[in-house]
N, CA, C and O atoms as a DFTB+ gen file, in Angstrom:
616 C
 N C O
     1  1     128.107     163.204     113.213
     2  2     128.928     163.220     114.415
     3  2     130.104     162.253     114.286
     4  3     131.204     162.691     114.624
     5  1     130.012     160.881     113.800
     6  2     130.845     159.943     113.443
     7  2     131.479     160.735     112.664
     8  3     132.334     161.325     113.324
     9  1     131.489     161.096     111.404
    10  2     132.938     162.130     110.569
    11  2     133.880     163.314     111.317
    12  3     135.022     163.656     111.012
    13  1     132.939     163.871     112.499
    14  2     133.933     164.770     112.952
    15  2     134.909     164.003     114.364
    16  3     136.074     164.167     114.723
    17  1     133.853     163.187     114.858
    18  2     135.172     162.203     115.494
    19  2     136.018     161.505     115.146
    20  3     136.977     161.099     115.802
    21  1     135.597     161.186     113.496
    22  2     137.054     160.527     113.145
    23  2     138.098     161.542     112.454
    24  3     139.287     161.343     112.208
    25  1     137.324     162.670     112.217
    26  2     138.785     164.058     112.141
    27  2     139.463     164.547     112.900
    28  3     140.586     165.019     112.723
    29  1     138.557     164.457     114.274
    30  2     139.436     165.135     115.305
    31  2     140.497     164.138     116.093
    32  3     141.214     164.535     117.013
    33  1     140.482     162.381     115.441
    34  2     141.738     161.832     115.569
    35  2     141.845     161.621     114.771
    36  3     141.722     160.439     114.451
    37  1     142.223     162.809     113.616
    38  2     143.071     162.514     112.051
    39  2     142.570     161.560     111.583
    40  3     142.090     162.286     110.712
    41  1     142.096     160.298     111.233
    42  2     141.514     159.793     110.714
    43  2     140.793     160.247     109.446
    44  3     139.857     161.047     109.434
    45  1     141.485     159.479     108.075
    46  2     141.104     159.758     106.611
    47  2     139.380     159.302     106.751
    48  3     138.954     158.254     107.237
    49  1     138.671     160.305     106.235
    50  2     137.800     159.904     106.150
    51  2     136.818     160.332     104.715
    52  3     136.521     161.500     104.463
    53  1     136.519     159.497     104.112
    54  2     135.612     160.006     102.456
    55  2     134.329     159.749     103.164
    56  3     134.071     159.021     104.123
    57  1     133.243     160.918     102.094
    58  2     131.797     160.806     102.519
    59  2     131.496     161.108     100.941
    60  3     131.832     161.951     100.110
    61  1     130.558     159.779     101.008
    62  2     129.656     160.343      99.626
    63  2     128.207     160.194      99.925
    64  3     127.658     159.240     100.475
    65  1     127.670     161.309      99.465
    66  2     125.970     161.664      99.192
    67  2     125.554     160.876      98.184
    68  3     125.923     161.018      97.018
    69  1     124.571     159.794      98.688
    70  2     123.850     159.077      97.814
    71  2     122.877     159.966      97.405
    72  3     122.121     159.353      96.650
    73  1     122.502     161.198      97.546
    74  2     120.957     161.912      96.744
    75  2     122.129     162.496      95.744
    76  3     121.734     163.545      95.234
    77  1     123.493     162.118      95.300
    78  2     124.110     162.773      94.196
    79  2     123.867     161.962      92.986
    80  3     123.944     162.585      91.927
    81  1     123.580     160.661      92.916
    82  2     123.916     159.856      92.056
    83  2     122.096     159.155      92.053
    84  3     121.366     158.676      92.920
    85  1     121.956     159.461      90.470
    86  2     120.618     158.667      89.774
    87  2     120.526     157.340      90.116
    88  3     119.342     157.001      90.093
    89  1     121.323     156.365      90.449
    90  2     120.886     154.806      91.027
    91  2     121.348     154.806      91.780
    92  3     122.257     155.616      91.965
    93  1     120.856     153.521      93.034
    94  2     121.813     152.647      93.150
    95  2     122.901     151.999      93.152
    96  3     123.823     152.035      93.966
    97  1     122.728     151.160      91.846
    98  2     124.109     150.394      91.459
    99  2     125.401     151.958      91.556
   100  3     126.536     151.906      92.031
   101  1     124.636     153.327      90.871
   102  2     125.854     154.223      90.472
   103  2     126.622     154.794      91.943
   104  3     127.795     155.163      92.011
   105  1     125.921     154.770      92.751
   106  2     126.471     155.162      94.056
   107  2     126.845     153.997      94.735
   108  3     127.394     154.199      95.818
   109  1     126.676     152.668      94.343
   110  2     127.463     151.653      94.970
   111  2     128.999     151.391      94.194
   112  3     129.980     150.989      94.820
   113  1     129.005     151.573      93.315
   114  2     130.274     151.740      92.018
   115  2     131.212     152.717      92.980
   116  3     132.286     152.453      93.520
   117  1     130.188     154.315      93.013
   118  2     131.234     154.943      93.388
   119  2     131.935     154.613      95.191
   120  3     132.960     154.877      95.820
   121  1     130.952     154.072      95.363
   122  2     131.320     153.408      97.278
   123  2     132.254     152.287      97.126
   124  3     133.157     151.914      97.874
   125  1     131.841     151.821      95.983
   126  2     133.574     150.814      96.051
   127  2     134.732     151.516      95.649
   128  3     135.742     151.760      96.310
   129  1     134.533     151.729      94.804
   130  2     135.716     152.593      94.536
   131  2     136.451     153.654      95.710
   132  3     137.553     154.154      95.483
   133  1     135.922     153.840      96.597
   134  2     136.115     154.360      97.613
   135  2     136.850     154.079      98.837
   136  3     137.596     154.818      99.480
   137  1     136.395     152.510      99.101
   138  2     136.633     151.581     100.002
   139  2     137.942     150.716      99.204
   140  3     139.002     150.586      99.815
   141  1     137.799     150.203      97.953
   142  2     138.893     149.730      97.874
   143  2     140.149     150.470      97.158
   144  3     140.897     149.994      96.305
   145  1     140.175     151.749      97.732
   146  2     141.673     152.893      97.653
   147  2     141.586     152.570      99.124
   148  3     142.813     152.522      99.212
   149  1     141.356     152.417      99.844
   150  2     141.650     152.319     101.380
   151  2     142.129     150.312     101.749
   152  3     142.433     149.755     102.803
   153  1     142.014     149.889     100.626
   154  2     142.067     148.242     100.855
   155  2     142.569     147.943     102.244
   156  3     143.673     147.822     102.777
   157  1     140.859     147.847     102.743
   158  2     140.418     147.193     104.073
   159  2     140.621     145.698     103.720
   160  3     140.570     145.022     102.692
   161  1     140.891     145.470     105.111
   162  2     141.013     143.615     105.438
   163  2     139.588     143.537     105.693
   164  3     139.239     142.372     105.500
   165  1     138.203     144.571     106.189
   166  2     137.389     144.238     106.566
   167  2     136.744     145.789     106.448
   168  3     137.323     146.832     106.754
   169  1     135.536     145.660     105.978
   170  2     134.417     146.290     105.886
   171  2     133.302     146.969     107.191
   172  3     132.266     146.311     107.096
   173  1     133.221     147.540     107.816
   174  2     132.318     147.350     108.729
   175  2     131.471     148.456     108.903
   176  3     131.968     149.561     109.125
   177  1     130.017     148.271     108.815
   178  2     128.738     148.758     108.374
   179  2     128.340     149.263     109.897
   180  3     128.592     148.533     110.855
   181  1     127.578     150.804     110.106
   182  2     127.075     150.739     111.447
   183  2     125.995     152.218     110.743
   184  3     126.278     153.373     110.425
   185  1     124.831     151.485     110.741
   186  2     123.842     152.802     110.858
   187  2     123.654     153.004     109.171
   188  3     123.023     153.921     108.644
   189  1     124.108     152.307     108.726
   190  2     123.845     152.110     107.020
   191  2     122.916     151.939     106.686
   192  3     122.835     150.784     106.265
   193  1     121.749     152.633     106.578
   194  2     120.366     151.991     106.444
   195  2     120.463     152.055     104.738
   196  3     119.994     153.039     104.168
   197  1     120.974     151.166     104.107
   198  2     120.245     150.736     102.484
   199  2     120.540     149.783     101.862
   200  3     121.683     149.360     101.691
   201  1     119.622     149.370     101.483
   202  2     120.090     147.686     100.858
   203  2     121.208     147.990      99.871
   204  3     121.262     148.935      99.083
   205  1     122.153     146.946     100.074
   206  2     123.197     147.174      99.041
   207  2     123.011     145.974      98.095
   208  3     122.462     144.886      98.266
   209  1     123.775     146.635      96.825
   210  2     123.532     146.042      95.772
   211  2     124.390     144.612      95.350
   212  3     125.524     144.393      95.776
   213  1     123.684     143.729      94.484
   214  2     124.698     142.508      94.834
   215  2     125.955     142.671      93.986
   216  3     126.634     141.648      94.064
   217  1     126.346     143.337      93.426
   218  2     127.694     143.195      93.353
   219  2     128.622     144.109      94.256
   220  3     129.814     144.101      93.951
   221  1     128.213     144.935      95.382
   222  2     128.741     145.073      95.983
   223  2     129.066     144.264      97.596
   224  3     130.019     144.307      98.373
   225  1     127.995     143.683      97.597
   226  2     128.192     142.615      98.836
   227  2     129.218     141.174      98.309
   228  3     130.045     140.557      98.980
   229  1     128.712     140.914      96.612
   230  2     129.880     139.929      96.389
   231  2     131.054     140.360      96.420
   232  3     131.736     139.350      96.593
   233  1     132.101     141.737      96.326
   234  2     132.911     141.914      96.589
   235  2     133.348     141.708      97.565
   236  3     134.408     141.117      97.770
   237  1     132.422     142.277      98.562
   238  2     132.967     142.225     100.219
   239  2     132.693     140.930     100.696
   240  3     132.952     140.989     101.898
   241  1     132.381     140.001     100.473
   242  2     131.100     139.302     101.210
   243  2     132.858     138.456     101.559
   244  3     133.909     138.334     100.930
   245  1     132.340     138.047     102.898
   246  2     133.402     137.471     103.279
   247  2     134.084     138.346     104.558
   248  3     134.476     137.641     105.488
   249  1     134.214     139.389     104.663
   250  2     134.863     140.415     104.944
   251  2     134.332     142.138     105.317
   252  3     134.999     143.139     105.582
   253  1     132.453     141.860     105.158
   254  2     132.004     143.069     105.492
   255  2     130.845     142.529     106.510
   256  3     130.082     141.595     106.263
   257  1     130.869     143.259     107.629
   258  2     130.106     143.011     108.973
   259  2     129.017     144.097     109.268
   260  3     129.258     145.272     108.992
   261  1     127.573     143.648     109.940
   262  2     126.749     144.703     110.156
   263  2     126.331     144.351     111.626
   264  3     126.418     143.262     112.195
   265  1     125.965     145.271     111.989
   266  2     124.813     144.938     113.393
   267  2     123.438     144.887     113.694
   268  3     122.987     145.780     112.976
   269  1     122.654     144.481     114.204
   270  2     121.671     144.619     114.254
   271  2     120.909     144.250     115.367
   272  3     120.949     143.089     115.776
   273  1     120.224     145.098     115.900
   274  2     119.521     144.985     116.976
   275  2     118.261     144.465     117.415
   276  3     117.297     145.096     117.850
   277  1     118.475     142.455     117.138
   278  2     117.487     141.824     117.575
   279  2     118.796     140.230     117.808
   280  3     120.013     140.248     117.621
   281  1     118.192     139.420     118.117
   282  2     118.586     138.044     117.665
   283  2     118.178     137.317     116.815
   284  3     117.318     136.437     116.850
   285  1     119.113     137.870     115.641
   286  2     118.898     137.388     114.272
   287  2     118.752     135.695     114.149
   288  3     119.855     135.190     114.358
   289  1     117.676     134.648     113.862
   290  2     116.766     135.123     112.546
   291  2     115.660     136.044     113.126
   292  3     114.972     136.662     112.313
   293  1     115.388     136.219     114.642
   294  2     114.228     136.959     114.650
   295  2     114.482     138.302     114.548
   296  3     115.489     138.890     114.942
   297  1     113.282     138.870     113.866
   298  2     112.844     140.264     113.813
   299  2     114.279     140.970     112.882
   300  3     115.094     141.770     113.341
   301  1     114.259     140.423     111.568
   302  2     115.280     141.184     110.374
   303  2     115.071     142.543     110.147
   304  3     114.101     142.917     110.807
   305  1     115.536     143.376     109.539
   306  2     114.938     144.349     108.295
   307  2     114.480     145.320     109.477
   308  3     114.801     145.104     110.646
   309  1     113.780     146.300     109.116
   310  2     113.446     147.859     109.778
   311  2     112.824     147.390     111.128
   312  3     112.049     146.453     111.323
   313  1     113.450     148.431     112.159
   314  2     112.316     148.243     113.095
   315  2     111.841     147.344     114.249
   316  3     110.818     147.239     114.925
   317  1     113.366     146.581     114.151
   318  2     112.942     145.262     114.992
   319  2     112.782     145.454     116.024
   320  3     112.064     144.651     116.619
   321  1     113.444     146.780     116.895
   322  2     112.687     146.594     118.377
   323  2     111.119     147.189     118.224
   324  3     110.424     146.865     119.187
   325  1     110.812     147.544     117.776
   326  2     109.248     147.545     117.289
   327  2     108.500     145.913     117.153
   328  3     107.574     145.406     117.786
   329  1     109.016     145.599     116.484
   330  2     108.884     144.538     115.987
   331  2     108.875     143.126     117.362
   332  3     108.108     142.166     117.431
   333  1     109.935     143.474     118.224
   334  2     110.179     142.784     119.537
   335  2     109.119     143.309     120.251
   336  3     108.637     142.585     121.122
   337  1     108.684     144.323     120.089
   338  2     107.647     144.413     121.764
   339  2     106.198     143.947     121.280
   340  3     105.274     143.489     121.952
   341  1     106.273     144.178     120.035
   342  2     104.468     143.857     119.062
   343  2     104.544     142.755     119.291
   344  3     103.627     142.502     120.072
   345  1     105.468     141.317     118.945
   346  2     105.127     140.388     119.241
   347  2     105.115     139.569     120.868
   348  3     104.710     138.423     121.063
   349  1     105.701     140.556     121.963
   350  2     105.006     140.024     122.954
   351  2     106.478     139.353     123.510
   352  3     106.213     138.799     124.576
   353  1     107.591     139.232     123.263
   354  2     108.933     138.430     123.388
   355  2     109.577     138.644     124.566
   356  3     109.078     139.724     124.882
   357  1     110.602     138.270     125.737
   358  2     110.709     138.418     126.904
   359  2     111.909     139.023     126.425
   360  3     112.328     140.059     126.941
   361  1     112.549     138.411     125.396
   362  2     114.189     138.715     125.455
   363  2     114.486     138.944     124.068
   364  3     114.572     137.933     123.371
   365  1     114.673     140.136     123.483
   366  2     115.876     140.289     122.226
   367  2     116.851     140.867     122.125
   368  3     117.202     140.746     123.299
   369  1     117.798     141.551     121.579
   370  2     119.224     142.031     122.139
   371  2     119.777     142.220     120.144
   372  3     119.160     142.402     119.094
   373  1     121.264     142.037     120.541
   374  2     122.111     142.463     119.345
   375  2     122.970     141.418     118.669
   376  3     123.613     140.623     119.354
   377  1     123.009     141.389     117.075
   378  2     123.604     140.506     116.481
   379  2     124.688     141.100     115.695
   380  3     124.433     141.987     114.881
   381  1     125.802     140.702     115.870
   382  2     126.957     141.026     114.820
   383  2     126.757     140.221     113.568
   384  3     126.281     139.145     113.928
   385  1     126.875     140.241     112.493
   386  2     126.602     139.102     111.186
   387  2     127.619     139.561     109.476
   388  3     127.573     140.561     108.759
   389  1     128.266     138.538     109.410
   390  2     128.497     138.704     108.202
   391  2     127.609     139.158     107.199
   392  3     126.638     138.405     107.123
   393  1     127.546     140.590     105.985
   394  2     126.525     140.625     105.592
   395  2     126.739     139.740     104.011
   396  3     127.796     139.775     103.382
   397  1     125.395     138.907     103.526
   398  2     125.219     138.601     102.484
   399  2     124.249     138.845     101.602
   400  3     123.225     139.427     101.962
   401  1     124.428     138.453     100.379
   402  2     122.713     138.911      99.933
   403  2     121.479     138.780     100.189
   404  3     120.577     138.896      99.360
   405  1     121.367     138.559     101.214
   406  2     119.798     137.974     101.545
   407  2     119.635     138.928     103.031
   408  3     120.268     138.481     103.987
   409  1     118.917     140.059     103.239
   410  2     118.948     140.825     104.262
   411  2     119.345     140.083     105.608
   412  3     118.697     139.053     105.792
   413  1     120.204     140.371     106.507
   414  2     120.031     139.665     107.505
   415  2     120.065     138.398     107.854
   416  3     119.683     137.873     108.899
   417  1     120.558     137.925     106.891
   418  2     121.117     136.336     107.010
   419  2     122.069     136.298     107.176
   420  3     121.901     135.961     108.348
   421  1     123.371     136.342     107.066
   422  2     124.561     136.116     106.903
   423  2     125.225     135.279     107.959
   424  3     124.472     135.335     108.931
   425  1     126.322     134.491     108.264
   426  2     126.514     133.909     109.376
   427  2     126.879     135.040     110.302
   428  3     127.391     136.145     110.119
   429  1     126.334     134.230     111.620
   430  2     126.649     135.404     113.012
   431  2     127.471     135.079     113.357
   432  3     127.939     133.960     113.148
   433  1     128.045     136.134     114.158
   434  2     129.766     136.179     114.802
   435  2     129.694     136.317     116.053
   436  3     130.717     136.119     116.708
   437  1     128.389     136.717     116.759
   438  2     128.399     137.493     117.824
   439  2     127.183     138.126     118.204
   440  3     126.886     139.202     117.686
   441  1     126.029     137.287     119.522
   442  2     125.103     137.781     119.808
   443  2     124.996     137.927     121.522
   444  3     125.363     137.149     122.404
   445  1     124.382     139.164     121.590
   446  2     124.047     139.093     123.472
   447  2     122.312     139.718     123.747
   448  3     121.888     140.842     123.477
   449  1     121.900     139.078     124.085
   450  2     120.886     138.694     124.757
   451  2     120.825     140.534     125.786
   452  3     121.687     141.165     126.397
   453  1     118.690     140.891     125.365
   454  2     118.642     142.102     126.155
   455  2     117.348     141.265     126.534
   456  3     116.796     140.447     125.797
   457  1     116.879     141.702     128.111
   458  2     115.538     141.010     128.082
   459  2     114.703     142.615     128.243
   460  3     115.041     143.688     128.744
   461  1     113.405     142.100     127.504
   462  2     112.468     143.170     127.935
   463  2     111.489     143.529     128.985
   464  3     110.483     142.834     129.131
   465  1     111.713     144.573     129.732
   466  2     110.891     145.109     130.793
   467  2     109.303     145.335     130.838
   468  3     108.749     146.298     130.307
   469  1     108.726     144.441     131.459
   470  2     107.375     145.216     131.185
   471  2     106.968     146.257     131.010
   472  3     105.880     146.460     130.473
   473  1     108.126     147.603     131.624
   474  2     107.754     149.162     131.127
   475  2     108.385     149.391     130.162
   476  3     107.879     150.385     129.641
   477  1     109.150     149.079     129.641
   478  2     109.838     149.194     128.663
   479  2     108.602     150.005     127.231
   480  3     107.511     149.630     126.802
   481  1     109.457     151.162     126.907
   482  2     109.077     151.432     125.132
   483  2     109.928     151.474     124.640
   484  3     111.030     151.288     125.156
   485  1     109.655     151.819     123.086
   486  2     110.434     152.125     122.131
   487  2     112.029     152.690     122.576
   488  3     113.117     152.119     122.497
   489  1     111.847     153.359     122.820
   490  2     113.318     154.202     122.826
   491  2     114.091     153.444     124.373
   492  3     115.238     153.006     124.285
   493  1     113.358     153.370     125.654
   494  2     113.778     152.556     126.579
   495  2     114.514     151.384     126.017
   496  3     115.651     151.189     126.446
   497  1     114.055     150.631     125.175
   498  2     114.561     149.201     124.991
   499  2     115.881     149.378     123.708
   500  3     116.963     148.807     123.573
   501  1     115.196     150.418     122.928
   502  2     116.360     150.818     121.964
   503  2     117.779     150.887     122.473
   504  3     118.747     150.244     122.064
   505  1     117.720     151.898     123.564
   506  2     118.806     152.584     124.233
   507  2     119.864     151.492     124.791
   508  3     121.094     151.552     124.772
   509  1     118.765     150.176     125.445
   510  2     119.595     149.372     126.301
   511  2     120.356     148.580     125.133
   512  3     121.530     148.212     125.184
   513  1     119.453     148.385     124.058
   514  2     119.957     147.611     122.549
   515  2     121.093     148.010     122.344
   516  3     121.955     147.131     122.346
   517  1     121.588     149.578     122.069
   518  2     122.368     150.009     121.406
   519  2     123.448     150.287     122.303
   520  3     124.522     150.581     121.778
   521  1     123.376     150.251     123.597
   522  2     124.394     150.181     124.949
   523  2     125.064     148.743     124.038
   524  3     126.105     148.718     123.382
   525  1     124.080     147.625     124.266
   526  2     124.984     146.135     124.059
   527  2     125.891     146.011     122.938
   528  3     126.951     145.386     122.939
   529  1     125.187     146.907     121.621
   530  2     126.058     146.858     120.452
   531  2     127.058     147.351     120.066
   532  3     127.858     146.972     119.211
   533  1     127.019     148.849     121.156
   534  2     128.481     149.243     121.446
   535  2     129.479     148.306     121.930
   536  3     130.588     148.201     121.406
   537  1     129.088     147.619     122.936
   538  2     130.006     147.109     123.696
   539  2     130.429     145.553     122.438
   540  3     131.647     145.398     122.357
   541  1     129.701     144.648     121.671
   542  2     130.012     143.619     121.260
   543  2     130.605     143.912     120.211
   544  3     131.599     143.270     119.873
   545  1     130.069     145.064     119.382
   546  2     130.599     145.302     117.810
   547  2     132.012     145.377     117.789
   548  3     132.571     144.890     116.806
   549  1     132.837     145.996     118.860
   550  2     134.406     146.367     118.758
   551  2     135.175     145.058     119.024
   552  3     136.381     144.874     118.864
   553  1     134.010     143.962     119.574
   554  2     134.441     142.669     120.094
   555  2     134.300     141.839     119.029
   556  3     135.037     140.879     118.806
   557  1     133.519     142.125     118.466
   558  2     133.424     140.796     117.255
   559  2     134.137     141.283     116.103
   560  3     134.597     140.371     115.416
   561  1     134.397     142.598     115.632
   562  2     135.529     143.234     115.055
   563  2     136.653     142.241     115.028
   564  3     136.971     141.414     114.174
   565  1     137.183     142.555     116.225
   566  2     138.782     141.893     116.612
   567  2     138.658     140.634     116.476
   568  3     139.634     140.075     115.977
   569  1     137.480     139.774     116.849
   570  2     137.618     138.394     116.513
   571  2     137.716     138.181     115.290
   572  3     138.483     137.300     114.902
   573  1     136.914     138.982     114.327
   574  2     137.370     138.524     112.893
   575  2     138.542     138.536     112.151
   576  3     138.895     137.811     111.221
   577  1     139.453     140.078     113.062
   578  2     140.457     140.384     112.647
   579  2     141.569     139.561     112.958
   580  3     142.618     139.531     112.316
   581  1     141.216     138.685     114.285
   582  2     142.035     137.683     114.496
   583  2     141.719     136.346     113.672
   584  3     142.443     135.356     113.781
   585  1     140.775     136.372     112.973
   586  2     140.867     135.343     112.208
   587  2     139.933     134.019     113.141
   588  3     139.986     132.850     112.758
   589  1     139.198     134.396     114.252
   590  2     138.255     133.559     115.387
   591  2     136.820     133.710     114.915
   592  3     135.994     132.851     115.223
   593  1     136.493     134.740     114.198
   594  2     135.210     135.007     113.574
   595  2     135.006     135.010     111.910
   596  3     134.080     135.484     111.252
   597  1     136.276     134.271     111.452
   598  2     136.158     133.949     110.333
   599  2     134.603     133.469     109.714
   600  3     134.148     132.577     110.430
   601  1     133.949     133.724     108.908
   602  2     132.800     132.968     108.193
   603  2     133.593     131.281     107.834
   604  3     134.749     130.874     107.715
   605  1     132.063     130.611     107.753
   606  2     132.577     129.841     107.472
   607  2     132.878     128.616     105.586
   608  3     133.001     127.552     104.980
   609  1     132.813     130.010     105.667
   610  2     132.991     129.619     103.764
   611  2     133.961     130.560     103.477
   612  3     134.440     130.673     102.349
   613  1     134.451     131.595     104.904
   614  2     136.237     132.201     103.992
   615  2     137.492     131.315     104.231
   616  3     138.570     131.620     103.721
């Protein structure tokens, strides 16, 4: 759905099939190569579910952003609103983060707070998650682009 909304406002857009390419590393090669014919000031990851490889995060690193829907350090990696209601937590929500090699570490740029409902399930709490990350991701975007969400080792 994301590729045909960014065609139907013209927007260049490349897609590559990772079940084309035998590794990893070979479909991260060809994903750079991809990204830097477009030489972005900034990278930005949404719904990317795969670990990327480290020489492609050392390229970007500095300059490529992900989201994620907990308050990072808690509940990293797959699943975290799963992960938020198993352990019993009142409040988790969404993190913007520089990504680095280490899943889910990276410095944060940008977090807001969701609290959880006692009725709350899975998809209930998801939904309200992914309401907040709409709204912060386009926000912590621009701060970086202004140079306010700089990391602090660029």
């Amino acid at each position: 759905a994301g590729v045909q909304k960014a065609r139907d406002r013209d927007l260049d857009v490349s897609v590559i099939d990772h079940r084309g390419f035998t590794s990893r590393e070979e479909f991260d090669v060809a994903l750079m190569r991809t990204i830097d014919g477009y030489q972005p000031d900034l990278v930005v990851l949404a719904g990317f579910m795969r670990i990327l490889t480290p020489d492609l995060v050392r390229r970007y690193e500095g300059r490529m952003l992900n989201i994620h829907p907990s308050l990072l350090p808690a509940f990293p990696g797959l699943d975290a609103q799963r992960q938020a209601l198993e352990h019993g937590v009142k409040v988790t929500g969404a993190t913007v983060h520089f990504v680095t090699a280490d899943l889910d570490t990276g410095p944060i740029v940008s977090q807001t707070p969701v609290s959880i409902r006692d009725d709350d399930t899975l998809d209930t709490l998801a939904a309200r998650i992914l309401d907040e990350e709409h709204r912060i991701y386009p926000e912590a975007i621009a701060r970086v682009l202004d140079g306010a969400g700089t990391p602090f080792w660029g």
